[in-house]
Coordinates of C-alpha atoms in Angstrom, one line a residue:
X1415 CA -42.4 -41.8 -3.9
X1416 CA -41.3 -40.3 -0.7
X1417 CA -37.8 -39.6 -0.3
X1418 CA -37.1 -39.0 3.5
X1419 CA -38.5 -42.3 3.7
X1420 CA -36.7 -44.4 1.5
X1421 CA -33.4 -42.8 3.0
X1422 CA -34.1 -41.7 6.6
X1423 CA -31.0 -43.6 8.3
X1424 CA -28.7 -41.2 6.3
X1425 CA -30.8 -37.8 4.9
X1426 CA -33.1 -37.0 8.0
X1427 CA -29.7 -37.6 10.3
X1428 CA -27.8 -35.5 8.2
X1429 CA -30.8 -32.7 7.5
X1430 CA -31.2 -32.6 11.7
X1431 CA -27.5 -31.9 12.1
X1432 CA -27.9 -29.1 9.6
X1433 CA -30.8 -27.9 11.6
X1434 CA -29.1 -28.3 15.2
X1435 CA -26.1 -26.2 13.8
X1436 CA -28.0 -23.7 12.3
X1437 CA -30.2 -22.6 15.8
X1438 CA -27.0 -22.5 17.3
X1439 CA -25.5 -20.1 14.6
X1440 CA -29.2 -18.0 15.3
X1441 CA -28.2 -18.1 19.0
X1442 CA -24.7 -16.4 18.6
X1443 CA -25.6 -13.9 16.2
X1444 CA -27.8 -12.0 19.0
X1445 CA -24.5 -11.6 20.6
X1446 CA -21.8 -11.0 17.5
X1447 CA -21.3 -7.2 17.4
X1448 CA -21.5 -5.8 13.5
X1449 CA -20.4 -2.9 11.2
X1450 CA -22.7 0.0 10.6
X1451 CA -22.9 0.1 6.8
X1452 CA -23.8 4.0 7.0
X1453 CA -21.6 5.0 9.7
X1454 CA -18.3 2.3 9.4
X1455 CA -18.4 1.7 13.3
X1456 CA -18.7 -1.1 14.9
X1457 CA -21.7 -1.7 16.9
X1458 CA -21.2 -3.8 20.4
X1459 CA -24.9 -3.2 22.0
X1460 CA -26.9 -5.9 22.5
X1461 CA -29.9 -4.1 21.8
X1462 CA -28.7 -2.9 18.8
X1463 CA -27.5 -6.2 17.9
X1464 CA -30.8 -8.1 18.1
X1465 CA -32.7 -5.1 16.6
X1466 CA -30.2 -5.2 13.9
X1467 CA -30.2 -9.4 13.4
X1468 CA -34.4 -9.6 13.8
X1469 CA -34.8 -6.9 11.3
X1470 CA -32.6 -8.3 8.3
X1471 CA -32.3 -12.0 8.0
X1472 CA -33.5 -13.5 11.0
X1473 CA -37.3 -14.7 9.6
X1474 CA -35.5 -16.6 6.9
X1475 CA -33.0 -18.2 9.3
X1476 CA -35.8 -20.0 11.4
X1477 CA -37.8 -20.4 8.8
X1478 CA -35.1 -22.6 7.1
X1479 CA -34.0 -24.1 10.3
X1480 CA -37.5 -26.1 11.0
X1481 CA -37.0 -29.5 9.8
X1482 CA -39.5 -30.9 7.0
X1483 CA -41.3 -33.2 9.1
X1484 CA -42.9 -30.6 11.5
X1485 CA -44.2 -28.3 8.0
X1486 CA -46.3 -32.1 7.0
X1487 CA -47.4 -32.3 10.5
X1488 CA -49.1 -29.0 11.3
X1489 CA -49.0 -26.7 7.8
X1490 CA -51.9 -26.7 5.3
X1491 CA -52.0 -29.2 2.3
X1492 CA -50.5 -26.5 -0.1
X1493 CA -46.8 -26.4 1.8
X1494 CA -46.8 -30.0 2.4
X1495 CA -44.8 -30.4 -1.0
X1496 CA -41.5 -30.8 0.2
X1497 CA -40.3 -29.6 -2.7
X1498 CA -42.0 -25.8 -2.0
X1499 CA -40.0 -25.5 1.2
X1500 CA -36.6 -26.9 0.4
X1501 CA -36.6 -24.0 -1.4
X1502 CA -36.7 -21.2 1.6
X1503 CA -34.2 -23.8 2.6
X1504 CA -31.7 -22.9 0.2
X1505 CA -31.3 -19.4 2.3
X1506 CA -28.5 -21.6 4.4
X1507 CA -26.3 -21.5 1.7
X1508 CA -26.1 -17.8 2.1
X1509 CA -23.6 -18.4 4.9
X1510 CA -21.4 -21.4 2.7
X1511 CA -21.1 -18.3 0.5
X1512 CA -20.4 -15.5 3.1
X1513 CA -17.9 -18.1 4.9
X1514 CA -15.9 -18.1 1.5
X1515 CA -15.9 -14.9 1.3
X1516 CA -14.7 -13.7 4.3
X1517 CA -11.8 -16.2 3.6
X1518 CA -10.8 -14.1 0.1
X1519 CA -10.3 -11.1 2.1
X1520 CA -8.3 -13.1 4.7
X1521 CA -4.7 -12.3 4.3
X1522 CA -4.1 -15.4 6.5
X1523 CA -5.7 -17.6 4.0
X1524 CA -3.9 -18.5 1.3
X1525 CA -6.1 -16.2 -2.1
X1526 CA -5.4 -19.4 -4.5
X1527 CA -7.0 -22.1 -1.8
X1528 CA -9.8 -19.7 -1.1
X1529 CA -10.5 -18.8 -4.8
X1530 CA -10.5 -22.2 -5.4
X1531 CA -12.4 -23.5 -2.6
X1532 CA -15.7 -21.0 -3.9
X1533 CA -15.1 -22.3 -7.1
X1534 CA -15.6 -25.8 -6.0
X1535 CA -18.7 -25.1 -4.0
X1536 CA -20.3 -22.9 -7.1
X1537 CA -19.6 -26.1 -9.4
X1538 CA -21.1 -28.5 -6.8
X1539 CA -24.0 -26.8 -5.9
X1540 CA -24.7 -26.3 -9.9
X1541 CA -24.2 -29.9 -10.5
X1542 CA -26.4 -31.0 -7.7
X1543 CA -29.1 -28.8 -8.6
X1544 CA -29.3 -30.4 -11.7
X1545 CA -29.0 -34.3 -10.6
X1546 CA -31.8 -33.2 -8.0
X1547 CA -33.9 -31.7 -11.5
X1548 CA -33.0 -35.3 -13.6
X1549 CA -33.8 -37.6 -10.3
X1550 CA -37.2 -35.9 -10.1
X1551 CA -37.8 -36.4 -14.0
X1552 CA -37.2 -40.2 -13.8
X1553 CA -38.9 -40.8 -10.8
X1554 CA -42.2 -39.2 -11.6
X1555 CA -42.7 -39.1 -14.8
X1556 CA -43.4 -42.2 -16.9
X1557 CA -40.8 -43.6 -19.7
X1558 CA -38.3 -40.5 -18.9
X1559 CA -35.0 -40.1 -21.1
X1560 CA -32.3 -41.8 -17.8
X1561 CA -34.7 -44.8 -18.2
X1562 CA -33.9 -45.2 -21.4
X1563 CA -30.3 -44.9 -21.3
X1564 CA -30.1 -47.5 -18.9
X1565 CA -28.4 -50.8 -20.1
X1566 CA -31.2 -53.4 -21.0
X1567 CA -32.8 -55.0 -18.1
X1568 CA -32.2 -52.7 -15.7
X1569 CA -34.9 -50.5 -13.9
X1570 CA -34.0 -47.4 -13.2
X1571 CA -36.5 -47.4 -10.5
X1572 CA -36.0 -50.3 -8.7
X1573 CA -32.5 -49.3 -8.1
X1574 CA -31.0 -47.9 -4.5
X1575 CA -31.5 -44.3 -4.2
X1576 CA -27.8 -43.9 -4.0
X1577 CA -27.1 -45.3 -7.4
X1578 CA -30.2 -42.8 -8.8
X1579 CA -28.4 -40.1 -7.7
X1580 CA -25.3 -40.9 -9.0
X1581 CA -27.0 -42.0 -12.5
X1582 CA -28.4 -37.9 -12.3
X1583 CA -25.5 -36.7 -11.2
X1584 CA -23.4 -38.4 -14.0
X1585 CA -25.6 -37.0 -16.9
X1586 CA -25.6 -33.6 -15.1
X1587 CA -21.9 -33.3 -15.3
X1588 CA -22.0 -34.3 -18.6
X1589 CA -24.4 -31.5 -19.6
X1590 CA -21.9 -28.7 -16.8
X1591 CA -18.7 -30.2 -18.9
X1592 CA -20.1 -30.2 -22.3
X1593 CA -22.7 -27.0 -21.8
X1594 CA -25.7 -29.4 -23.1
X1595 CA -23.6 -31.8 -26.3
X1596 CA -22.9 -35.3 -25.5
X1597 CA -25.6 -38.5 -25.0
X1598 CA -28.4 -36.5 -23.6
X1599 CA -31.4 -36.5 -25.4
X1600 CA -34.8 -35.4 -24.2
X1601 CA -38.2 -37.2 -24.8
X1602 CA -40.7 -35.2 -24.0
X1603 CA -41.9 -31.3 -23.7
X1604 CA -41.4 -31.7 -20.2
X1605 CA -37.8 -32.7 -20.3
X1606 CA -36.9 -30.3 -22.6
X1607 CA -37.7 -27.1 -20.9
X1608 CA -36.2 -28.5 -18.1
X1609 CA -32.9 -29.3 -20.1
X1610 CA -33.3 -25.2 -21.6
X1611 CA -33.2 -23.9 -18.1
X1612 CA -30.2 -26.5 -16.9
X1613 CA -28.4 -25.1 -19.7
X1614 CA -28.7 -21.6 -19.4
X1615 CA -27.7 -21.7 -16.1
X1616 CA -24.6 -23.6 -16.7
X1617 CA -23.6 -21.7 -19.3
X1618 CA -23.6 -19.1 -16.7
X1619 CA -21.9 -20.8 -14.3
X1620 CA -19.2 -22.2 -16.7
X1621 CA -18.3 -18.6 -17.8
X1622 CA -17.8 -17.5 -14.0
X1623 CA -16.1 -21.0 -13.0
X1624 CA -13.8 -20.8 -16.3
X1625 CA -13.0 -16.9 -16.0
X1626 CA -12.0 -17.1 -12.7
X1627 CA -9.6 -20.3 -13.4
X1628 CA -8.2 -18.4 -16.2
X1629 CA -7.4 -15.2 -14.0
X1630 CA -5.5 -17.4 -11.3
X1631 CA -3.7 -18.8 -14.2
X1632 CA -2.8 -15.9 -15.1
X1633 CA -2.3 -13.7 -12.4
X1634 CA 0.5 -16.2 -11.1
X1635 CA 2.7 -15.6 -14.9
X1636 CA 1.8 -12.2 -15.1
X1637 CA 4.9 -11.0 -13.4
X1638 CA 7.2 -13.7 -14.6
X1639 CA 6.2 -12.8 -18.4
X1640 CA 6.7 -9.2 -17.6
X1641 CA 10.2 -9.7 -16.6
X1642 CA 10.7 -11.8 -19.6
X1643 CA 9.8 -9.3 -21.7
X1644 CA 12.0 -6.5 -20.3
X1645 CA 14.7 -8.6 -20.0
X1646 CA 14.1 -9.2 -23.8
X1647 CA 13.7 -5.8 -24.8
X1648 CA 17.2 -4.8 -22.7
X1649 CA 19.3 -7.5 -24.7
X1650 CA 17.5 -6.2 -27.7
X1651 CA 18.6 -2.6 -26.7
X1652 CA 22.3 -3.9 -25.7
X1653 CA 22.8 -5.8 -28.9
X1654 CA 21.6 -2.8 -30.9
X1655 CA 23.8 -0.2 -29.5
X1656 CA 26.7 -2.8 -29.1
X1657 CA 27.2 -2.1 -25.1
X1658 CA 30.3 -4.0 -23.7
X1659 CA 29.6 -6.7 -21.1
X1660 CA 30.7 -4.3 -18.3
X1661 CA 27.2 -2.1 -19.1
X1662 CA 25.1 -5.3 -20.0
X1663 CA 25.9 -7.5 -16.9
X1664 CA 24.9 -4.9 -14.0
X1665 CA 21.6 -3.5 -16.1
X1666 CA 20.8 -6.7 -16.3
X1667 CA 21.0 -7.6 -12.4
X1668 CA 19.3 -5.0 -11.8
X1669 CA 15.9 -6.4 -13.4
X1670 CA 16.7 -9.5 -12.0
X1671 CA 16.8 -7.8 -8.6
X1672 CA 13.7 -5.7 -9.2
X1673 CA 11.8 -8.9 -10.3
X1674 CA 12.8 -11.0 -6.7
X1675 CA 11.4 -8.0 -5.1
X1676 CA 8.1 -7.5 -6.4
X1677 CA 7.9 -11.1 -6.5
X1678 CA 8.9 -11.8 -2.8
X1679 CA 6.5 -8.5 -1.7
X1680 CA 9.7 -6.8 -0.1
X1681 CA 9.3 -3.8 -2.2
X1682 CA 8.8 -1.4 0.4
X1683 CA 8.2 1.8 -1.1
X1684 CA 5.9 0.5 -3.7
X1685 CA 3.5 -0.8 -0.5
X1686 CA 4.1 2.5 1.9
X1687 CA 3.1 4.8 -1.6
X1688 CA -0.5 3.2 -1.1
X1689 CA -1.2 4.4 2.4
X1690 CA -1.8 8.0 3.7
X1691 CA 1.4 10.5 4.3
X1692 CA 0.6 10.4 8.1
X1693 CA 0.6 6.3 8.4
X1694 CA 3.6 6.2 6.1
X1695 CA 5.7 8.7 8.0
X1696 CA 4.8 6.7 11.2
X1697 CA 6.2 3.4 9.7
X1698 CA 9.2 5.4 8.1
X1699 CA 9.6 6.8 11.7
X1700 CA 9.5 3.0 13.4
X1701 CA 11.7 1.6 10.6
X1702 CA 14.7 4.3 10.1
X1703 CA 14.7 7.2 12.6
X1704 CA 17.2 5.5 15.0
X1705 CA 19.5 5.1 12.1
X1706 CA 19.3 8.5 11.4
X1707 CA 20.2 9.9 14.7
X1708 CA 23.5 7.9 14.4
X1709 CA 24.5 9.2 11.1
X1710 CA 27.3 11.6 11.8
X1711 CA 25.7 14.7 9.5
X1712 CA 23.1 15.0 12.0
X1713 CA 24.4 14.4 14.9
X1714 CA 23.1 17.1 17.0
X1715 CA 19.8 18.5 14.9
X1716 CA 16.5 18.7 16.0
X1717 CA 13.9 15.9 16.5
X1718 CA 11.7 18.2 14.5
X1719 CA 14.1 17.9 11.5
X1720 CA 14.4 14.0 12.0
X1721 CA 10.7 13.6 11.4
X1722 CA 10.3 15.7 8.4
X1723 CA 13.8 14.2 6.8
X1724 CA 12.6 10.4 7.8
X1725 CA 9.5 11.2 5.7
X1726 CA 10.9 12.2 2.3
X1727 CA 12.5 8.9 2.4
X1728 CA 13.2 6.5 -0.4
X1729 CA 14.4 3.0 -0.3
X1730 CA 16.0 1.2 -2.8
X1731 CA 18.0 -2.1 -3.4
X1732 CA 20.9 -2.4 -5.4
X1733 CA 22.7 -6.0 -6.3
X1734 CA 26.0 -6.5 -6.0
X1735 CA 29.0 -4.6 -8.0
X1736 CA 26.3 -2.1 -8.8
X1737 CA 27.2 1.4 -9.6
X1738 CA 25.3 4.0 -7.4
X1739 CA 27.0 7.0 -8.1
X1740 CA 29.8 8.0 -10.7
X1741 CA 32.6 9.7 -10.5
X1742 CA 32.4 13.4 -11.8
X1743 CA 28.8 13.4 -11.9
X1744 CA 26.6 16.3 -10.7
X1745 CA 24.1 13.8 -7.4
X1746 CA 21.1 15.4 -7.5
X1747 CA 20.3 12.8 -4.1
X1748 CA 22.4 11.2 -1.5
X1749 CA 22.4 8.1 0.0
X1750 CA 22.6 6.2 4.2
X1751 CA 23.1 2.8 4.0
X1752 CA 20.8 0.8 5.6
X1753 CA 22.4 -2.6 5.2
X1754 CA 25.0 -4.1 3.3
X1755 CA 28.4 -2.1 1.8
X1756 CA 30.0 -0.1 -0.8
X1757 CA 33.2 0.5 -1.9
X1758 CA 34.3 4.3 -3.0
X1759 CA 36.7 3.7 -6.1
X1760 CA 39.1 6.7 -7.3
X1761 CA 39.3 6.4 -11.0
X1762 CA 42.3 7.2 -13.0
X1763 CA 42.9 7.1 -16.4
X1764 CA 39.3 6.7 -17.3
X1765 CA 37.8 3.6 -16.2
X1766 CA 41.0 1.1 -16.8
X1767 CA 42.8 1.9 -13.5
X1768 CA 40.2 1.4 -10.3
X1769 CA 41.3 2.3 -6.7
X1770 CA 39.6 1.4 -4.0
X1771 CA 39.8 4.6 -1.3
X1772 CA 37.3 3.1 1.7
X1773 CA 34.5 1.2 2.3
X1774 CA 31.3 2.4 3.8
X1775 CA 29.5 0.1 5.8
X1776 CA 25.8 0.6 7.6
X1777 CA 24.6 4.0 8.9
X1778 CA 27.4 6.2 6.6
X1779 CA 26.6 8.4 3.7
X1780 CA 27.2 8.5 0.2
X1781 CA 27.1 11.6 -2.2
X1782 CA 26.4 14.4 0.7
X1783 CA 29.8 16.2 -0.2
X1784 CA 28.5 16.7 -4.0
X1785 CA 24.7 17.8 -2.7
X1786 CA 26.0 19.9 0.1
X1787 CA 28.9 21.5 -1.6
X1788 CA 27.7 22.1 -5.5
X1789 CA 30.4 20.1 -6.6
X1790 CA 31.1 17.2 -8.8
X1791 CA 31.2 13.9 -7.0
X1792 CA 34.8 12.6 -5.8
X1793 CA 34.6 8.9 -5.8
X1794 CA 32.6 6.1 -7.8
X1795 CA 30.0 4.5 -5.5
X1796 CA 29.8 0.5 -5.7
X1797 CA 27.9 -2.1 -4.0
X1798 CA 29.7 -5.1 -2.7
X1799 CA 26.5 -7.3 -2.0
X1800 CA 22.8 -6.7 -2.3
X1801 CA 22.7 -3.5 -0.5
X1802 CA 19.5 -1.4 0.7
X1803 CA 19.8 2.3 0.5
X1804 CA 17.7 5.3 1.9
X1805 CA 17.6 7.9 -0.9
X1806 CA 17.1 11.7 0.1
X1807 CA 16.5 14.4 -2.7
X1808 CA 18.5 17.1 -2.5
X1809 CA 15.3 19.4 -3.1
X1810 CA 13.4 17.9 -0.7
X1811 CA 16.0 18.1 1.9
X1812 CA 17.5 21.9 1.3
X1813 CA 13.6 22.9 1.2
X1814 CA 13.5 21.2 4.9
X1815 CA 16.4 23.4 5.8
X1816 CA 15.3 26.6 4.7
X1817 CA 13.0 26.7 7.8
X1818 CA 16.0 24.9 9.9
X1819 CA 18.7 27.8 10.0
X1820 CA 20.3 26.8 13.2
X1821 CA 19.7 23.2 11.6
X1822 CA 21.7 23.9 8.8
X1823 CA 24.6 25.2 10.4
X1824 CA 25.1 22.1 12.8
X1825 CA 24.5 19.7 9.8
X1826 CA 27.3 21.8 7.7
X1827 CA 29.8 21.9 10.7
X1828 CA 29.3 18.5 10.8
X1829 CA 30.6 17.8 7.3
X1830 CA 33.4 20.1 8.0
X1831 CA 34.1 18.2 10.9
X1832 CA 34.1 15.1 9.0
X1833 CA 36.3 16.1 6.2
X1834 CA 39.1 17.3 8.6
X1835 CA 39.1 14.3 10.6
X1836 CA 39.9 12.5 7.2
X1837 CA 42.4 14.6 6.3
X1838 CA 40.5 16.6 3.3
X1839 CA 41.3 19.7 4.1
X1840 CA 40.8 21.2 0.6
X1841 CA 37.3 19.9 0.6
X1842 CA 37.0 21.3 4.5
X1843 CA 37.3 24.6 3.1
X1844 CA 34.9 24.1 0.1
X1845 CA 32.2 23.5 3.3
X1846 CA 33.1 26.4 4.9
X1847 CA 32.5 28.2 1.9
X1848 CA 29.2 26.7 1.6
X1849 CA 28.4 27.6 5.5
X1850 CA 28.1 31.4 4.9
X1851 CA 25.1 29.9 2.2
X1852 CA 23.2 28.0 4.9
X1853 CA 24.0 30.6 8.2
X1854 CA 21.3 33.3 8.0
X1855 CA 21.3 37.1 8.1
X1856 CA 20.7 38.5 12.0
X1857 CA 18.8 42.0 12.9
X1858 CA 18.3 44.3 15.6
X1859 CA 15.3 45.9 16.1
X1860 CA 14.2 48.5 18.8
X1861 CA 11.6 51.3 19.2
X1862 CA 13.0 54.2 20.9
X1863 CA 9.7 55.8 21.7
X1864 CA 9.4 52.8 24.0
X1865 CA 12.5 52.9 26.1
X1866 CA 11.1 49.9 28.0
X1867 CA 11.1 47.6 25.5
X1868 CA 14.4 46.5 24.8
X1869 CA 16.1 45.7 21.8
X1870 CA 15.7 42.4 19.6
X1871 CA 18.0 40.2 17.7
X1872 CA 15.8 38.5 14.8
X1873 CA 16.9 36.7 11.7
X1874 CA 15.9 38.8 8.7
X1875 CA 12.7 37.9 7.3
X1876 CA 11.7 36.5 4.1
X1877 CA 9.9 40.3 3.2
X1878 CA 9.6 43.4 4.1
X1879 CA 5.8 42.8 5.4
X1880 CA 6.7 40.0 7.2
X1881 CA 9.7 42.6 9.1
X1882 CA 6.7 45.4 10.0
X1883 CA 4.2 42.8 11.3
X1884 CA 7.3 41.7 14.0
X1885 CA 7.1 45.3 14.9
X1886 CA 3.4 45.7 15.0
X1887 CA 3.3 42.9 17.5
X1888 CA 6.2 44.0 19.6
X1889 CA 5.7 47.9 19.4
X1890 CA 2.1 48.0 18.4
X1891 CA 0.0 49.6 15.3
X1892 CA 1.2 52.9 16.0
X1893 CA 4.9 52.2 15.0
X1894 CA 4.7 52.0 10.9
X1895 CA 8.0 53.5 9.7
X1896 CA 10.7 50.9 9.4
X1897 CA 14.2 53.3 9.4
X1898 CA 18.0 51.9 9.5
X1899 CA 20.2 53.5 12.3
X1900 CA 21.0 57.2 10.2
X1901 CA 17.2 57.3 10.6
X1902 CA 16.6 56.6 6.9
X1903 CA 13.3 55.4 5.5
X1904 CA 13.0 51.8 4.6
X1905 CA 10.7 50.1 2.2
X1906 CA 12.3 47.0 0.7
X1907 CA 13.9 43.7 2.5
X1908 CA 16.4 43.8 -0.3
X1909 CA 18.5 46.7 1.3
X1910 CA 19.0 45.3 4.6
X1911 CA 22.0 43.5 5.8
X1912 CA 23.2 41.0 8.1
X1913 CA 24.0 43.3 11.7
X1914 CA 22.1 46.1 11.0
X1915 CA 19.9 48.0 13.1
X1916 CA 16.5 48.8 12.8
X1917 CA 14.0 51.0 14.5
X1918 CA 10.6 51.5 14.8
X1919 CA 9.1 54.9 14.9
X1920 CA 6.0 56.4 14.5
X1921 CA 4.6 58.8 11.9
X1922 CA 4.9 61.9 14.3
X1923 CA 8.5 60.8 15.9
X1924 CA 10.6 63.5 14.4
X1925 CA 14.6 62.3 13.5
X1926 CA 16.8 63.0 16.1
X1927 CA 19.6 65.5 14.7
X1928 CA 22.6 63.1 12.8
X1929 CA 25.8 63.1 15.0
X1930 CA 28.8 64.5 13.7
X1931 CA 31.3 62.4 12.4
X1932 CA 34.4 62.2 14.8
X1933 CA 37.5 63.1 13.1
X1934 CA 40.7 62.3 14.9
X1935 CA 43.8 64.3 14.0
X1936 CA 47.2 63.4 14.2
X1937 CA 49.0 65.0 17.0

């Protein structure tokens, strides 16, 4: 029985198609640039592109691009079996599967519709393979199993080759569905290895097909049951410990919030923490840095400290009537607001009397008077609506300003600024008592022995080596004795003070004789 005979109007059209579309897909790939697996570059050459295409998978392409027709005209007797070569032809599916998945990895592609769409086309392809096994049994071999389950009277045979296939490709879904139970029953040794091998393969297939069904499932409730369950455990927690409703309602908005963010993918800090410091601080930079510079606190500083500041970052969300900061607490960060607005309550007479003092709205600060000043903060923080806030560690941003003297003192005239424009004067002086903190100590240095260098006015370093290597590299190797103006010998940072003077000498300068000390006398 000759297949591509008995169907030629509909298989040979649709095999030629096939064919036509694959030369074409040959034809482009001489000209589709690639990436180098060893080196992760992408290769535009043309020469390196055909080298690259005629060396991996180009034989098989032509090979299973030549219709069946021209390998019975011209090949010898033993590939004539069409059978033999529609199996090299099976090397097309190879780009059915890389198609799908180059669509997984496409973020424009829904995951769920591409997932499923591979899915599909492994459970076709496994179910045709096996019609195509049954439709060979009962058409070549004599009294087969199909025949048999055919009604009475009918010839399984003499039917259209449409309704064969369909006949196969019913009992083969029934063996995919059922993994080999159901009305199939083999008749001969034949049949029965061929059955064995259909259903070890399914079985296969069905774990891979069901698996990754089940993940889908799954990975879409994941999230939801996770919320469920902390929100479960919280009311547990609440209902032990008898918290009032005032406690309960804003912990639990707050994992209500924290779920619509993960869920939505707006959860920006929990994204940038994946990516590498230098690609995060660029994004950080695009996203916040303008907002920054218009904060009044640093109004003024370097770009330099804008950078590193705009990298130590952290945003959060808050929902409404949210407490962000308490009154009387010791903030270990403070906040900018990035959008939405809080209100800064005074409270008296613990928590039943509640006065609102301002509101701060976008690009102000919140808790920078308690990190700045070592104090306890004034006001309760509160979030009007969903708010998003920029958190900065106090660590992270007085360890910035110890290399950012000058810096410092802008940022904390700022805040003194600030406070007297609002009329807190006593907190204005609690600044400027922090300012002597943050100002650093000055030197002088000079060499006498080198009258024409003239004198220098450093901050004090960090240590004493770090305060003879400034001298070695203005005064030169010579100049090792570190003395303070009565031409005493120096040998620890500790004992130097903000204004002195220090010289440079060298081991042979000999002290100059002390002056006397002026007495003035009464007339």
């Amino acid at each position: 029985m000759d297949v591509l005979d008995e169907a030629w109007s509909f298989l040979s059209t649709a095999d030629n198609v096939c064919n036509a579309t694959l030369i074409i897909d040959i034809i482009i790939n001489f000209f589709v640039a690639y990436v180098d697996k060893s080196t992760c570059l992408l290769v535009d050459t043309h020469w390196e592109i055909a080298t690259n295409y005629a060396t991996s998978g180009l034989a098989l392409d032509v090979i299973s691009a030549i219709p069946p027709g021209f390998v019975w005209s011209f090949l010898p007797r033993l590939f004539k079996e069409y059978g033999l070569f529609s199996l090299i032809r099976l090397w097309r599916l190879k780009r059915v599967f890389d198609v799908l998945t180059r669509m997984e990895k496409n973020v424009r592609v829904n995951y769920v519709f591409a997932r499923c769409a591979k899915l599909i086309s492994v459970t076709v392809f496994s179910v045709n393979r096996a019609a195509c096994l049954f439709y060979l049994l009962a058409a070549y071999n004599n009294n087969p199993w199909i025949a048999k389950a055919m009604p009475s009277g009918d010839d399984y045979r003499q039917l259209s080759l449409g309704s064969r296939y369909i006949i196969s490709l019913y009992w083969s879904v029934t063996m995919f569905s059922t993994v080999g139970f159901g009305d199939l029953h083999a008749v001969n040794l034949k049949e029965m290895l061929t059955c064995i091998i259909v259903m070890f393969l399914n079985a296969g297939v069905s774990a891979y097909v069901y698996g990754n069904v089940t993940q889908l499932l799954i990975d879409d409730t994941m999230k939801t049951k996770h919320y469920r369950e902390t929100t479960e455990a919280a009311t547990s927690f609440a209902q032990r410990n008898q918290l009032p409703a005032r406690l309960v309602d804003p912990m639990m908005s707050h994992l209500s919030l924290n779920f619509r963010t993960n869920s939505e993918g707006i959860q920006q800090q929990v994204i940038l923490d994946s990516l590498p410091k230098a690609m995060r601080t660029n994004i950080w930079v695009y996203l916040f840095q303008s907002l920054l510079e218009d904060v009044y606190l640093f109004r003024g500083v370097s770009k330099e400290l804008l950078f590193q500041l705009v990298s130590e970052i952290r945003v959060e969300y808050f929902s409404p009537n949210e407490d962000v900061i308490l009154k009387n607490e010791v903030s270990t960060d403070f906040y900018i607001l990035a959008t939405g607005a809080v209100d800064l309550f005074d409270m008296k007479n613990g928590v039943q009397e509640m006065q609102i003092v301002e509101e701060a709205q976008k690009g102000e600060l919140c808790g920078e008077i308690s990190v700045l000043c070592n104090r306890s903060q004034l006001f309760t923080v509160r979030t009007k609506r969903l708010t998003q806030l920029l958190r900065l560690s106090r660590t992270a941003f007085l360890s910035i300003l110890d290399d950012k003297a000058n810096d410092g003192e802008i940022i904390m005239d700022n805040l003194e600024k600030d406070m007297i424009q609002r009329g807190r004067t006593h907190l204005a002086a609690a600044v400027q008592a922090n300012v002597d903190k943050v100002r650093p100590s000055r030197i002088t240095i000079s060499c006498p022995e080198k009258a024409t260098i003239s004198e220098e006015w450093i901050l004090l370093p960090r240590s004493f080596e770090e305060l003879k290597k400034i001298g070695l590299g203005l005064y030169g190797d010579a100049f090792v004795r570190v003395l303070n103006e009565e031409r005493a010998q120096i040998n620890d940072i500790l004992v130097v003070r903000d204004g002195d003077r220090i010289i440079f000498a060298s081991q042979a300068a000999t002290a100059p004789p002390r002056r006397p000390a002026t007495v003035n006398f009464p007339p």
